[in-house]
Coordinates of C-alpha atoms and ligand atoms in Angstrom, one line a residue:
X9 CA 0.0 0.0 0.0
X10 CA 2.8 2.4 0.9
X11 CA 4.6 1.6 -2.2
X12 CA 1.4 2.3 -4.3
X13 CA 1.0 5.7 -2.6
X14 CA 4.7 6.6 -3.4
X15 CA 4.2 5.6 -7.0
X16 CA 1.1 7.8 -7.2
X17 CA 3.0 10.7 -5.8
X18 CA 5.9 10.3 -8.2
X19 CA 3.7 9.9 -11.3
X20 CA 1.6 12.9 -10.3
X21 CA 4.7 15.0 -9.7
X22 CA 6.3 14.1 -13.0
X23 CA 3.1 15.0 -14.9
X24 CA 2.9 18.3 -13.1
X25 CA 6.5 19.3 -13.7
X26 CA 6.5 18.2 -17.3
X27 CA 3.5 20.2 -18.5
X28 CA 3.8 23.8 -19.7
X29 CA 0.1 24.3 -20.0
X30 CA -1.9 25.5 -17.0
X31 CA -5.0 23.7 -18.4
X32 CA -3.2 20.3 -18.1
X33 CA -2.7 21.0 -14.4
X34 CA -6.5 21.1 -13.9
X35 CA -6.8 17.7 -15.6
X36 CA -3.9 16.2 -13.6
X37 CA -5.6 17.4 -10.4
X38 CA -8.8 15.6 -11.4
X39 CA -6.9 12.5 -12.5
X40 CA -5.3 12.2 -9.0
X41 CA -7.4 14.1 -6.5
X42 CA -10.9 14.1 -8.2
X43 CA -13.7 11.9 -7.0
X44 CA -12.6 8.9 -9.1
X45 CA -8.9 10.0 -9.0
X46 CA -6.1 7.7 -8.4
X47 CA -5.2 9.0 -4.9
X48 CA -8.9 9.2 -3.9
X49 CA -9.4 5.6 -4.8
X50 CA -6.2 4.6 -3.0
X51 CA -7.4 6.4 0.2
X52 CA -10.6 4.5 0.1
X53 CA -8.6 1.3 0.2
X54 CA -7.1 2.3 3.5
X55 CA -10.3 1.4 5.4
X56 CA -9.6 -2.2 4.4
X57 CA -6.3 -2.3 6.1
X58 CA -5.8 -3.9 9.5
X59 CA -6.5 -1.3 12.3
X60 CA -2.8 -1.0 13.4
X61 CA -1.7 0.0 9.8
X62 CA -4.4 2.5 9.0
X63 CA -3.1 5.4 11.0
X64 CA 0.4 5.2 9.5
X65 CA -0.8 4.7 5.9
X66 CA -3.4 7.4 6.4
X67 CA -0.7 9.9 7.4
X68 CA 1.4 9.0 4.3
X69 CA -1.7 9.4 2.1
X70 CA -2.3 12.8 3.5
X71 CA 1.2 13.9 2.9
X72 CA 1.0 12.7 -0.7
X73 CA -2.2 14.7 -1.2
X74 CA -0.6 17.8 0.3
X75 CA 2.5 17.4 -1.9
X76 CA 0.5 17.0 -5.1
X77 CA -1.7 20.0 -4.2
X78 CA 1.2 22.3 -3.4
X79 CA 3.2 21.3 -6.4
X80 CA 0.2 22.0 -8.7
X81 CA -0.3 25.5 -7.2
X82 CA 3.4 26.3 -7.4
X83 CA 3.6 25.2 -11.0
X84 CA 0.5 27.1 -11.9
X85 CA 1.9 30.3 -10.5
X86 CA 5.2 29.7 -12.3
X87 CA 3.5 29.0 -15.7
X88 CA 1.2 32.0 -15.6
X89 CA 4.1 34.3 -14.6
X90 CA 6.3 33.0 -17.3
X91 CA 3.6 33.4 -19.9
X92 CA 3.2 37.0 -18.9
X93 CA 6.9 37.7 -19.4
X94 CA 7.2 35.8 -22.6
X95 CA 4.2 37.6 -24.1
X96 CA 5.6 41.0 -23.4
X97 CA 9.0 40.1 -24.7
X98 CA 7.7 38.4 -27.8
X99 CA 9.9 39.4 -30.7
X100 CA 8.3 40.3 -33.9
X101 CA 11.1 40.0 -36.5
X102 CA 9.0 41.8 -39.1
X103 CA 9.1 45.1 -37.1
X104 CA 11.6 47.7 -38.4
X105 CA 14.7 47.9 -36.1
X106 CA 14.9 50.6 -33.4
X107 CA 18.0 52.8 -33.6
X108 CA 19.8 53.0 -30.3
X109 CA 19.9 56.6 -29.0
X110 CA 23.1 58.4 -29.9
X111 CA 24.4 61.1 -27.6
X112 CA 26.5 64.1 -28.6
X113 CA 28.8 66.6 -27.0
X114 CA 27.3 69.3 -24.8
X115 CA 26.7 72.6 -26.6
X116 CA 29.4 74.4 -24.5
X117 CA 31.9 71.6 -25.2
X118 CA 31.2 71.9 -28.9
X119 CA 31.9 75.7 -28.7
X120 CA 35.1 75.1 -26.7
X121 CA 36.3 72.6 -29.4
X122 CA 35.5 75.1 -32.2
X123 CA 37.2 78.0 -30.4
X124 CA 40.3 75.8 -29.7
X125 CA 40.5 74.8 -33.4
X126 CA 40.2 78.4 -34.6
X127 CA 43.1 79.6 -32.3
X128 CA 45.3 76.6 -32.8
X129 CA 45.2 77.4 -36.5
X130 CA 47.1 80.7 -35.8
X131 CA 49.6 79.2 -33.4
X132 CA 47.9 79.5 -30.0
X133 CA 48.5 76.7 -27.5
X134 CA 45.8 75.6 -25.1
X135 CA 46.7 75.7 -21.4
X136 CA 44.8 75.4 -18.1
X137 CA 45.4 76.9 -14.7
X138 CA 43.8 76.2 -11.3
X139 CA 40.1 76.8 -10.8
X140 CA 40.7 77.1 -7.1
X141 CA 43.2 79.9 -7.1
X142 CA 45.0 82.4 -4.9
X143 CA 43.8 85.9 -4.7
X144 CA 47.3 86.9 -5.8
X145 CA 46.9 85.5 -9.3
X146 CA 43.2 86.5 -9.7
X147 CA 43.6 90.1 -8.4
X148 CA 46.9 91.3 -6.9
X149 CA 49.2 90.4 -9.8
X150 CA 46.6 91.8 -12.2
X151 CA 47.0 95.2 -10.7
X152 CA 43.7 95.3 -8.7
X153 CA 43.8 97.6 -5.7
X154 CA 43.0 96.1 -2.3
X155 CA 39.5 97.7 -2.1
X156 CA 38.4 96.8 -5.7
X157 CA 34.7 95.8 -5.8
X158 CA 35.5 92.5 -7.5
X159 CA 37.1 91.4 -4.3
X160 CA 33.8 91.7 -2.5
X161 CA 32.1 88.5 -1.1
X162 CA 29.2 89.5 -3.3
X163 CA 31.2 89.1 -6.5
X164 CA 33.6 86.3 -5.8
X165 CA 33.4 83.0 -4.0
X166 CA 36.1 82.9 -1.3
X167 CA 37.1 79.7 0.4
X168 CA 37.3 79.5 4.2
X169 CA 41.0 78.5 4.5
X170 CA 44.0 79.9 6.1
X171 CA 45.4 82.8 4.1
X172 CA 48.9 83.0 2.9
X173 CA 51.0 86.2 3.6
X174 CA 52.0 86.6 0.0
X175 CA 49.2 84.9 -1.9
X176 CA 46.2 86.1 0.2
X177 CA 42.9 84.2 0.3
X178 CA 41.9 81.1 -1.7
X179 CA 39.0 81.6 -4.1
X180 CA 37.2 80.1 -7.1
X181 CA 38.7 82.0 -10.0
X182 CA 36.2 84.6 -11.3
X183 CA 38.0 84.9 -14.7
X184 CA 40.6 83.2 -16.8
X185 CA 42.8 86.3 -16.6
X186 CA 44.3 84.6 -13.5
X187 CA 46.3 82.4 -15.9
X188 CA 48.1 85.5 -17.4
X189 CA 50.8 85.9 -14.7
X190 CA 51.1 82.1 -14.2
X191 CA 51.9 81.9 -17.9
X192 CA 54.4 84.7 -17.8
X193 CA 56.2 83.1 -14.8
X194 CA 57.0 80.0 -17.0
X195 CA 59.5 82.4 -18.7
X196 CA 58.9 80.9 -22.2
X197 CA 58.7 83.8 -24.5
X198 CA 57.2 84.5 -27.0
X199 CA 53.8 83.6 -25.5
X200 CA 50.7 82.6 -27.5
X201 CA 48.4 81.3 -24.8
X202 CA 44.8 80.2 -25.0
X203 CA 43.3 79.5 -21.5
X204 CA 39.8 78.1 -21.6
X205 CA 38.4 77.2 -18.2
X206 CA 35.5 77.3 -15.8
X207 CA 35.0 80.6 -13.9
X208 CA 32.8 81.3 -10.9
X209 CA 30.9 84.4 -9.8
X210 CA 28.0 85.1 -7.4
X211 CA 25.4 85.5 -10.0
X212 CA 22.3 83.6 -11.3
X213 CA 19.7 85.0 -13.6
X214 CA 18.5 84.5 -17.2
X215 CA 21.8 85.6 -18.6
X216 CA 24.2 84.5 -15.9
X217 CA 25.1 81.2 -14.2
X218 CA 27.4 80.9 -11.1
X219 CA 29.7 78.7 -13.1
X220 CA 30.5 79.6 -16.7
X221 CA 33.4 79.4 -19.1
X222 CA 35.9 82.0 -20.5
X223 CA 38.5 81.8 -23.1
X224 CA 41.5 84.0 -22.5
X225 CA 44.2 84.9 -25.0
X226 CA 47.6 86.2 -24.2
X227 CA 50.2 87.1 -26.8
X228 CA 53.6 88.5 -25.7
X229 CA 56.8 89.1 -27.4
X230 CA 58.9 91.8 -29.0
X231 CA 57.0 94.6 -30.8
X232 CA 53.5 93.2 -30.1
X233 CA 51.0 96.0 -30.8
X234 CA 47.3 96.9 -31.0
X235 CA 47.4 96.0 -34.7
X236 CA 48.2 92.4 -33.8
X237 CA 45.2 92.4 -31.4
X238 CA 42.9 93.8 -34.1
X239 CA 44.1 91.3 -36.6
X240 CA 43.5 88.4 -34.2
X241 CA 40.0 89.8 -33.4
X242 CA 39.1 90.1 -37.0
X243 CA 40.3 86.5 -37.7
X244 CA 38.3 85.1 -34.8
X245 CA 35.1 87.0 -35.5
X246 CA 35.1 86.0 -39.2
X247 CA 36.0 82.3 -38.4
X248 CA 33.5 81.9 -35.5
X249 CA 30.5 84.0 -36.5
X250 CA 30.9 84.1 -40.3
X251 CA 32.3 86.5 -42.9
X252 CA 29.3 88.9 -42.7
X253 CA 29.9 89.9 -39.0
X254 CA 32.0 93.0 -38.2
X255 CA 33.7 94.0 -34.9
X256 CA 34.7 97.3 -33.3
X257 CA 36.7 98.2 -30.2
X258 CA 35.6 100.8 -27.7
X259 CA 37.8 102.4 -25.1
X260 CA 37.1 100.9 -21.7
X261 CA 38.8 100.3 -18.3
X262 CA 40.3 97.1 -17.0
X263 CA 42.9 97.1 -14.2
X264 CA 45.3 94.8 -16.0
X265 CA 45.4 96.3 -19.5
X266 CA 46.3 99.8 -20.7
X267 CA 44.8 100.8 -23.1
X268 CA 41.7 98.6 -22.5
X269 CA 38.9 98.0 -24.9
X270 CA 35.4 96.5 -25.0
X271 CA 34.9 94.5 -28.1
X272 CA 31.5 94.6 -29.9
X273 CA 30.3 92.4 -32.8
X274 CA 27.5 93.2 -35.2
X275 CA 24.2 91.5 -34.3
X276 CA 23.6 88.2 -36.2
X277 CA 20.0 89.1 -36.9
X278 CA 20.2 92.6 -38.3
X279 CA 23.9 92.6 -39.2
X280 CA 24.4 96.0 -37.6
X281 CA 21.3 97.9 -38.7
X282 CA 19.6 97.7 -35.3
X283 CA 16.7 95.5 -34.3
X284 CA 14.6 94.4 -31.3
X285 CA 17.3 92.0 -30.0
X286 CA 20.4 94.3 -30.1
X287 CA 18.8 97.8 -30.3
X288 CA 21.7 99.6 -31.8
X289 CA 23.1 96.9 -34.1
X290 CA 26.1 95.8 -31.8
X291 CA 26.4 93.0 -29.2
X292 CA 29.1 93.2 -26.5
X293 CA 31.5 90.3 -26.6
X294 CA 34.0 91.1 -23.9
X295 CA 37.3 92.8 -22.9
X296 CA 40.7 93.1 -24.4
X297 CA 43.7 95.4 -24.2
X298 CA 47.5 95.8 -24.0
X299 CA 49.0 94.2 -21.0
X300 CA 49.7 96.7 -18.2
X301 CA 53.4 97.2 -17.4
X302 CA 52.7 96.5 -13.7
X303 CA 51.3 93.0 -14.7
X304 CA 54.4 92.4 -16.7
X305 CA 56.4 93.2 -13.6
X306 CA 54.5 90.7 -11.5
X307 CA 55.1 88.1 -14.3
X308 CA 58.9 88.9 -14.1
X309 CA 59.0 90.2 -17.6
X310 CA 60.8 93.4 -18.6
X311 CA 58.2 95.8 -20.0
X312 CA 60.9 97.8 -21.9
X313 CA 61.8 94.7 -23.9
X314 CA 58.4 93.0 -24.3
X315 CA 54.8 93.9 -24.8
X316 CA 51.7 91.9 -25.1
X317 CA 47.9 92.0 -25.7
X318 CA 45.2 90.0 -24.0
X319 CA 41.5 89.3 -24.4
X320 CA 39.0 87.4 -22.3
X321 CA 35.5 86.5 -23.5
X322 CA 32.7 84.2 -22.2
X323 CA 32.2 80.9 -24.1
X324 CA 28.4 80.9 -23.3
X325 CA 28.2 84.5 -24.4
X326 CA 29.8 84.0 -27.8
X327 CA 27.7 80.9 -28.3
X328 CA 24.5 82.9 -27.7
X329 CA 25.7 85.5 -30.2
X330 CA 26.0 82.9 -32.9
X331 CA 23.4 82.9 -35.6
X332 CA 20.4 80.7 -35.1
X333 CA 21.0 80.0 -31.4
X334 CA 18.4 81.5 -29.1
X335 CA 18.4 80.6 -25.4
X336 CA 15.9 82.4 -23.3
X337 CA 17.5 81.3 -20.0
X338 CA 21.2 80.5 -19.9
X339 CA 20.7 78.3 -16.8
X340 CA 19.1 75.8 -19.1
X341 CA 22.6 74.9 -20.4
X342 CA 23.4 73.3 -17.0
X343 CA 20.0 71.9 -16.1
X344 CA 20.7 68.4 -17.7
X345 CA 17.3 68.6 -19.4
X346 CA 17.7 66.3 -22.4
X347 CA 14.7 67.8 -24.3
X348 CA 16.7 71.1 -24.3
X349 CA 20.2 69.6 -25.0
X350 CA 19.1 67.3 -27.7
X351 CA 18.1 70.2 -29.9
X352 CA 21.7 71.1 -30.6
Ligands
DAH21 N1 38.8 89.2 -17.1 C1 37.9 90.2 -17.7 C2 36.5 89.8 -17.1 O1 36.3 88.7 -16.7 C3 37.9 90.1 -19.2 C4 39.1 90.7 -19.8 C5 39.2 92.0 -20.1 C6 40.2 89.8 -20.1 C7 40.4 92.5 -20.7 C8 41.3 90.3 -20.7 C9 41.4 91.7 -21.0 O2 42.3 89.6 -21.0 O3 42.5 92.2 -21.6 O4 35.6 90.7 -17.2

């Protein structure tokens, strides 16, 4: 009798585990546990056994019944789950293929690459200097007086660290001009430096972000004059914005250049006629000038023998001045919003 029960169990289990169809499980259940089922009939036989055997065999029969029932419900669960997954993953080979999404460089990185390419073409070498900088290189060595407003907490991010008697405080560099004296101290003349880097200022609105990029040029050697600066400006403006765009220089004041200029470029929409966007036809690009003799002194260069020009412009700014690019809020550039970034 025990052997018969074990056989029933094994047969039932092998049927249950071999089927892939939930409907078969129902049939198997009837076949073994239904009214005329194999196990039901076997259980009826137990009453015929001698009294002392009935209890033991009865327990075994119960265990077999439990095992069959449990295995059926487990299998049923597994099959319905599996079916669900295989349906959703079903592959229709007649469907057209889906292209994997392709990323591209960030708009600002694209601009940096383009600017680098333009200047490398006329012999500039790309350099980078610390973003976390001494006050000395950002201000003192650039001829800024002690009480200049740029040194205010409201303009520049200062870092709470011990100050250095010569170098002063540590700060996040507010402009790439901090690379000028570092470059001069290398004592490798002539200089044709292009410093493109992140800069930081306490500002955040539609046209400013606390972190932004500048590109700084420094050219130094014998007989370097304003004509070289103007030639370089003309070359850059035509290469980056296109042949139709003009530039002009206006007298201005910077601590580290004398004379200093503000450089304007004709608006890309009206080409200088004046329109809603630019009003008078010109857009301001940034500063430039002839390196101040005091700055040369800080750089350890004899101002009687060498002269130089410098310029420093915002990458995001020149990008916005390019034709066909209109960004209402500059902060979008750093928001990581793919719907915005994918447009470029
Ligand atoms: N550093 C200046 C700024 O951030 C820009 C600048 C002006 C850079 C004149 C120069 C320069 O190299 O000659 O506003």
